Amino acid sequence: MIKRLLHNMSRHDRIFNTLSKELEARNIELYNDSYKHAHHAAMKGLEEKNETHFRLNIISPKFTGLTRVARHRLVYSSLKDEFENGLHALQITSAKTPQELEKQ
Amino acid sequence: MSVEISSIDHFQEILQKDNEQALILNFYAPWAAPCQQMNQVFDQFAKDTQEATFLKIEAEKFSDIAESFDITAVPLFVLIHGQKVLARISGANPQKLKSAIDEYIRPIIQQSSATPSSNGPDVNVGSVQTNAVSSGASGAKAANGLDVETDNRLRTLTSAHDIMLFMKGTPSEPACGFSRKLVGMLRERNVQYGFFNILADDAVRQSLKAFSDWPTFPQLYIKGEFVGGLDVVAEMMETGEFQEMLA
């Protein structure tokens, strides 16, 4: 029942919600870059071709003590379902902890 | 046991000793990682198949022998019986070599040996690797959920060069913007690397995602260790971490 509800949400919203919940993310900047890739051969015939490529800046306390790769892995694994259902790429341009953000 | 050829005379001696023997030649280069791994596999096969003769030949050292077998790349395995070449197996693929040995060599040695040989050992490649994998039964899975053969194949592939880039397309013709960017960044810094086009091999494309625990491409490996995708590498280049890893 919940899954059906979720599917009526856009991928953008689903990603946003998942990250807020599972990563306790404070700041999420999520951009949909799918239009930049819509012409790619791999995208031909895809139904949701306007929700395939996203870009993310994210602040989460769960990143504390993790290497860059580990942080990206954490984000990716929380979105495992999306990757199995048409999400092609998620650029992570920034993955910081709240402390690191303050230092900036 | 496998025998290391020490001289051309040594090689000819072995060949002439017995015309009916089944021979498996391993042409290798000691500096090539895939050869180092296949040599271990080769030695194991030699132990399991005592009735055939397994020879290791350093291709560059014995270039005359290599030339006579038309060796242009290593590792390369040549299966021989009665002066005839039965098969040539190119590349570091334990499964391919085992299949060839089962197909060509086994029938020969079964005919000549008095006792019937068993169906042949399972490819216990796990036992010849240094990293611990669950003991031996075929069908065993590595920690990442892949079967042992695939896991080992990927291990070999990801260490084929010090720096291995798994990308969409090729460096001269990248098929995706992210792969193109990463190629550009490596070129800018004059980095030497090997590449693999995952669009050309769907099996590697899917299994590598599990192996690296990473859902997208491009993927960069340094000295057999997963480093990251475009974003991670870009940041590392900015902070100087990347250059340190190369040293």
Coordinates of C-alpha atoms in Angstrom, one line a residue:
Chain A
M1 CA 0.0 0.0 0.0
I2 CA 2.8 2.4 1.0
K3 CA 4.8 1.3 -2.0
R4 CA 2.0 2.3 -4.3
L5 CA 1.7 5.6 -2.7
L6 CA 5.4 6.1 -3.1
H7 CA 5.2 5.4 -6.8
N8 CA 2.8 8.2 -7.3
M9 CA 5.5 10.5 -6.0
S10 CA 8.1 11.7 -8.4
R11 CA 11.5 10.2 -8.1
H12 CA 12.8 13.5 -7.0
D13 CA 10.5 13.4 -4.0
R14 CA 11.3 9.8 -3.3
I15 CA 15.0 10.4 -3.2
F16 CA 14.5 13.5 -1.1
N17 CA 12.4 11.6 1.4
T18 CA 14.7 8.6 1.6
L19 CA 17.8 10.8 2.2
S20 CA 16.0 12.8 4.9
K21 CA 14.9 9.8 6.7
E22 CA 17.7 7.3 6.4
L23 CA 20.6 9.7 6.4
E24 CA 19.0 12.2 8.8
A25 CA 20.1 14.7 6.2
R26 CA 19.8 18.3 7.2
N27 CA 20.5 20.0 3.9
I28 CA 19.5 18.4 0.7
E29 CA 20.1 20.1 -2.6
L30 CA 18.7 17.8 -5.3
Y31 CA 18.8 18.7 -8.9
N32 CA 17.3 16.8 -11.8
D33 CA 19.8 16.8 -14.7
S34 CA 17.9 14.2 -16.7
Y35 CA 17.2 16.6 -19.5
K36 CA 20.9 16.9 -20.2
H37 CA 21.0 13.1 -21.0
A38 CA 17.6 12.6 -22.5
H39 CA 19.1 12.3 -26.0
H40 CA 21.5 9.5 -25.1
A41 CA 21.1 6.2 -26.9
A42 CA 20.6 4.4 -23.5
M43 CA 17.6 6.6 -22.7
K44 CA 15.8 5.8 -25.9
G45 CA 12.4 4.3 -25.2
L46 CA 12.6 4.8 -21.5
E47 CA 9.4 5.9 -20.0
E48 CA 10.7 8.0 -17.1
K49 CA 13.5 9.5 -19.1
N50 CA 13.0 12.8 -17.3
E51 CA 14.0 11.2 -14.0
T52 CA 17.2 9.4 -14.7
H53 CA 20.1 11.6 -13.8
F54 CA 20.3 13.6 -10.6
R55 CA 22.9 15.8 -8.8
L56 CA 23.1 16.1 -5.1
N57 CA 24.7 18.2 -2.3
I58 CA 24.0 16.7 1.1
I59 CA 24.7 17.4 4.7
S60 CA 24.3 14.5 7.1
P61 CA 25.6 13.7 10.6
K62 CA 26.0 10.1 9.5
F63 CA 29.0 11.0 7.5
T64 CA 31.1 11.6 10.5
G65 CA 34.3 9.5 10.5
L66 CA 33.6 8.2 7.0
T67 CA 35.9 8.5 4.0
R68 CA 34.6 10.1 0.9
V69 CA 34.0 6.8 -0.8
A70 CA 32.2 5.4 2.3
R71 CA 29.9 8.5 2.4
H72 CA 29.0 8.1 -1.3
R73 CA 28.4 4.4 -0.7
L74 CA 26.0 5.2 2.2
V75 CA 24.0 7.5 -0.1
Y76 CA 24.0 5.0 -2.9
S77 CA 22.9 2.1 -0.7
S78 CA 20.0 4.1 0.8
L79 CA 18.8 4.5 -2.8
K80 CA 19.3 0.9 -3.9
D81 CA 15.7 0.6 -5.0
E82 CA 15.8 3.7 -7.2
F83 CA 19.0 2.4 -8.9
E84 CA 17.2 -0.9 -9.6
N85 CA 14.2 1.0 -11.1
G86 CA 15.5 3.5 -13.6
L87 CA 17.8 5.8 -11.7
H88 CA 20.9 5.9 -13.9
A89 CA 23.2 8.3 -12.3
L90 CA 23.5 10.3 -9.1
Q91 CA 26.3 12.8 -9.0
I92 CA 27.3 13.7 -5.5
T93 CA 29.1 17.0 -5.6
S94 CA 29.2 17.5 -1.9
A95 CA 28.7 15.2 1.1
K96 CA 29.6 16.9 4.3
T97 CA 28.9 16.6 8.0
P98 CA 27.2 19.5 9.8
Q99 CA 30.5 20.3 11.6
E100 CA 32.4 20.4 8.3
L101 CA 29.8 22.8 6.9
E102 CA 30.3 25.2 9.8
K103 CA 34.0 25.2 9.5
Q104 CA 33.7 26.4 5.9
Chain B
M1 CA 53.8 -30.6 -11.0
S2 CA 54.5 -27.8 -13.5
V3 CA 58.0 -27.4 -15.0
E4 CA 59.8 -24.2 -15.6
I5 CA 61.7 -24.3 -18.9
S6 CA 65.3 -23.4 -18.3
S7 CA 66.7 -23.6 -21.8
I8 CA 65.8 -24.4 -25.4
D9 CA 67.5 -27.7 -25.0
H10 CA 65.5 -28.4 -21.9
F11 CA 62.3 -27.7 -23.9
Q12 CA 63.3 -30.0 -26.8
E13 CA 64.3 -32.7 -24.4
I14 CA 60.9 -32.8 -22.8
L15 CA 59.1 -32.7 -26.2
Q16 CA 61.2 -35.6 -27.6
K17 CA 60.9 -37.7 -24.4
D18 CA 57.4 -38.9 -25.2
N19 CA 55.4 -38.4 -28.3
E20 CA 52.2 -39.5 -26.7
Q21 CA 52.2 -37.1 -23.7
A22 CA 49.7 -34.4 -23.4
L23 CA 51.4 -31.0 -23.1
I24 CA 50.1 -27.7 -21.8
L25 CA 52.4 -24.8 -22.4
N26 CA 52.1 -21.5 -20.5
F27 CA 53.7 -18.5 -22.1
Y28 CA 54.0 -15.8 -19.6
A29 CA 55.8 -12.6 -18.5
P30 CA 56.8 -12.4 -14.8
W31 CA 56.1 -8.7 -14.7
A32 CA 52.5 -9.0 -15.8
A33 CA 50.0 -9.3 -13.0
P34 CA 47.5 -11.4 -14.9
C35 CA 50.3 -13.9 -15.7
Q36 CA 51.3 -14.1 -12.0
Q37 CA 47.8 -15.0 -11.1
M38 CA 47.4 -17.5 -13.9
N39 CA 50.7 -19.1 -13.0
Q40 CA 49.3 -20.0 -9.6
V41 CA 46.2 -21.4 -11.3
F42 CA 48.4 -23.3 -13.8
D43 CA 50.4 -24.8 -11.0
Q44 CA 47.3 -26.0 -9.3
F45 CA 46.0 -27.6 -12.5
A46 CA 49.3 -29.3 -12.9
K47 CA 49.0 -30.8 -9.4
D48 CA 45.5 -32.0 -10.2
T49 CA 46.4 -33.4 -13.6
Q50 CA 49.5 -35.4 -13.0
E51 CA 49.2 -37.4 -16.2
A52 CA 49.8 -34.4 -18.4
T53 CA 52.9 -32.3 -18.7
F54 CA 52.6 -28.6 -17.7
L55 CA 55.4 -26.3 -18.9
K56 CA 56.0 -22.7 -18.1
I57 CA 57.9 -20.7 -20.6
E58 CA 59.0 -17.1 -20.1
A59 CA 58.1 -15.7 -23.4
E60 CA 60.5 -12.8 -23.6
K61 CA 63.4 -14.9 -22.3
F62 CA 62.8 -17.7 -24.9
S63 CA 61.6 -15.5 -27.7
D64 CA 62.5 -18.2 -30.3
I65 CA 60.2 -20.7 -28.7
A66 CA 57.5 -18.0 -28.4
E67 CA 57.9 -17.0 -32.0
S68 CA 57.6 -20.6 -33.2
F69 CA 54.2 -20.7 -31.4
D70 CA 53.3 -17.3 -32.7
I71 CA 52.9 -15.8 -29.3
T72 CA 51.9 -12.1 -29.5
A73 CA 50.3 -11.6 -26.1
V74 CA 50.6 -13.2 -22.7
P75 CA 49.4 -15.2 -20.9
L76 CA 48.8 -17.7 -23.7
F77 CA 48.3 -21.4 -23.2
V78 CA 48.9 -24.0 -25.9
L79 CA 47.6 -27.5 -25.6
I80 CA 49.5 -30.1 -27.6
H81 CA 49.4 -33.8 -28.3
G82 CA 51.4 -35.9 -30.7
Q83 CA 53.0 -32.8 -32.3
K84 CA 49.6 -31.3 -33.0
V85 CA 48.3 -28.1 -31.5
L86 CA 44.9 -28.9 -30.0
A87 CA 44.0 -25.5 -28.7
R88 CA 45.3 -22.0 -27.9
I89 CA 43.8 -20.2 -24.9
S90 CA 44.6 -16.5 -24.8
G91 CA 44.2 -14.4 -21.6
A92 CA 43.9 -14.8 -17.9
N93 CA 40.8 -16.8 -17.7
P94 CA 41.0 -19.8 -15.3
Q95 CA 37.6 -21.2 -16.4
K96 CA 38.5 -21.1 -20.1
L97 CA 41.7 -22.9 -19.5
K98 CA 40.1 -25.5 -17.3
S99 CA 37.4 -26.1 -19.9
A100 CA 40.0 -26.6 -22.6
I101 CA 42.0 -29.0 -20.4
D102 CA 38.8 -31.0 -19.8
E103 CA 37.8 -31.0 -23.4
Y104 CA 41.2 -31.8 -25.1
I105 CA 43.5 -33.2 -22.5
R106 CA 41.3 -35.3 -20.4
P107 CA 40.2 -37.7 -23.2
I108 CA 43.9 -38.3 -24.1
I109 CA 45.1 -39.1 -20.6
Q110 CA 42.1 -41.2 -19.9
Q111 CA 42.9 -43.4 -22.8
S112 CA 46.5 -44.0 -21.9
S113 CA 46.1 -44.3 -18.1
A114 CA 45.2 -47.7 -16.6
T115 CA 43.0 -46.4 -13.9
P116 CA 39.9 -44.4 -14.8
S117 CA 40.3 -40.8 -13.8
S118 CA 37.6 -39.0 -11.9
N119 CA 35.5 -36.3 -13.5
G120 CA 38.3 -33.9 -12.7
P121 CA 38.8 -31.4 -9.9
D122 CA 36.4 -28.5 -9.6
V123 CA 38.1 -25.3 -10.3
N124 CA 39.2 -24.6 -6.8
V125 CA 40.6 -21.3 -7.8
G126 CA 39.8 -20.2 -4.3
S127 CA 42.6 -22.3 -2.9
V128 CA 45.3 -20.8 -5.1
Q129 CA 44.5 -17.2 -4.3
T130 CA 46.1 -15.6 -1.4
N131 CA 43.0 -13.9 -0.2
A132 CA 40.8 -16.2 1.8
V133 CA 37.7 -17.5 0.2
S134 CA 35.5 -20.2 1.7
S135 CA 37.1 -23.6 1.3
G136 CA 36.7 -25.2 -2.0
A137 CA 33.3 -26.5 -2.9
S138 CA 32.4 -25.2 -6.3
G139 CA 29.4 -23.1 -6.1
A140 CA 30.8 -21.4 -3.0
K141 CA 30.1 -17.7 -2.9
A142 CA 32.5 -14.9 -2.1
A143 CA 31.5 -12.3 0.5
N144 CA 30.0 -10.0 -2.1
G145 CA 27.5 -12.7 -3.2
L146 CA 29.3 -13.4 -6.5
D147 CA 30.4 -17.0 -7.2
V148 CA 34.1 -17.7 -6.7
E149 CA 35.0 -17.8 -10.4
T150 CA 33.4 -14.5 -11.2
D151 CA 34.9 -12.9 -8.1
N152 CA 38.4 -14.2 -9.1
R153 CA 37.9 -13.0 -12.7
L154 CA 37.1 -9.6 -11.5
R155 CA 40.0 -9.5 -9.1
T156 CA 42.3 -10.3 -12.1
L157 CA 40.6 -7.7 -14.2
T158 CA 40.7 -4.9 -11.6
S159 CA 44.4 -5.4 -11.1
A160 CA 45.3 -5.7 -14.8
H161 CA 47.0 -2.3 -14.6
D162 CA 48.1 -0.2 -11.6
I163 CA 45.2 2.2 -12.6
M164 CA 42.1 0.5 -14.1
L165 CA 39.2 2.6 -15.4
F166 CA 35.9 0.9 -16.0
M167 CA 34.0 3.2 -18.3
K168 CA 31.3 3.5 -20.8
G169 CA 32.9 3.5 -24.2
T170 CA 36.6 4.0 -24.8
P171 CA 39.0 6.8 -24.0
S172 CA 39.0 7.9 -27.6
E173 CA 35.2 7.5 -27.8
P174 CA 33.6 7.9 -24.4
A175 CA 29.9 7.0 -24.5
C176 CA 28.8 9.1 -21.5
G177 CA 29.6 12.5 -20.2
F178 CA 30.9 11.3 -16.8
S179 CA 33.2 8.8 -18.4
R180 CA 34.4 11.5 -20.8
K181 CA 35.2 13.8 -17.9
L182 CA 37.1 11.3 -16.0
V183 CA 39.2 10.3 -19.1
G184 CA 39.9 14.0 -19.6
M185 CA 41.1 14.5 -16.0
L186 CA 43.4 11.5 -16.3
R187 CA 44.8 12.8 -19.6
E188 CA 45.4 16.3 -18.1
R189 CA 47.6 14.8 -15.5
N190 CA 49.3 12.4 -17.9
V191 CA 48.2 9.4 -16.0
Q192 CA 48.9 6.0 -17.5
Y193 CA 46.0 3.6 -17.1
G194 CA 44.2 0.6 -18.5
F195 CA 40.6 0.7 -19.4
F196 CA 37.7 -1.6 -19.9
N197 CA 34.6 -0.7 -21.9
I198 CA 31.7 -2.1 -19.8
L199 CA 29.2 -1.4 -22.6
A200 CA 31.0 -4.2 -24.5
D201 CA 30.5 -6.8 -21.8
D202 CA 27.3 -6.9 -19.8
A203 CA 28.4 -9.7 -17.6
V204 CA 31.3 -7.6 -16.3
R205 CA 29.0 -4.5 -16.1
Q206 CA 26.6 -6.2 -13.8
S207 CA 28.9 -8.2 -11.7
L208 CA 31.3 -5.4 -11.2
K209 CA 28.5 -3.4 -9.5
A210 CA 28.3 -6.0 -6.8
F211 CA 32.1 -6.5 -6.7
S212 CA 32.7 -2.8 -6.1
D213 CA 29.5 -2.3 -4.2
W214 CA 28.9 0.7 -6.4
P215 CA 25.9 1.2 -8.7
T216 CA 27.3 3.4 -11.5
F217 CA 30.1 3.8 -14.0
P218 CA 32.8 5.1 -14.5
Q219 CA 34.7 3.3 -11.7
L220 CA 38.4 3.7 -11.0
Y221 CA 40.6 1.1 -9.4
I222 CA 44.2 1.8 -8.2
K223 CA 46.4 -1.3 -7.5
G224 CA 43.3 -3.5 -7.4
E225 CA 41.5 -1.3 -4.9
F226 CA 38.3 0.5 -5.6
V227 CA 38.8 4.2 -5.4
G228 CA 35.5 5.7 -6.6
G229 CA 33.6 7.3 -9.4
L230 CA 34.0 10.7 -11.1
D231 CA 33.0 12.8 -8.1
V232 CA 35.3 11.0 -5.7
V233 CA 38.3 11.1 -8.0
A234 CA 37.6 14.7 -8.9
E235 CA 37.7 15.8 -5.3
M236 CA 40.8 13.7 -4.6
M237 CA 42.6 15.3 -7.5
E238 CA 41.8 18.7 -6.1
T239 CA 43.1 17.9 -2.7
G240 CA 46.2 16.2 -4.0
E241 CA 45.1 12.8 -2.5
F242 CA 45.0 11.3 -5.9
Q243 CA 48.6 12.2 -6.8
E244 CA 49.6 10.7 -3.5
M245 CA 47.9 7.4 -4.3
L246 CA 49.9 7.1 -7.5
A247 CA 53.3 7.4 -5.8

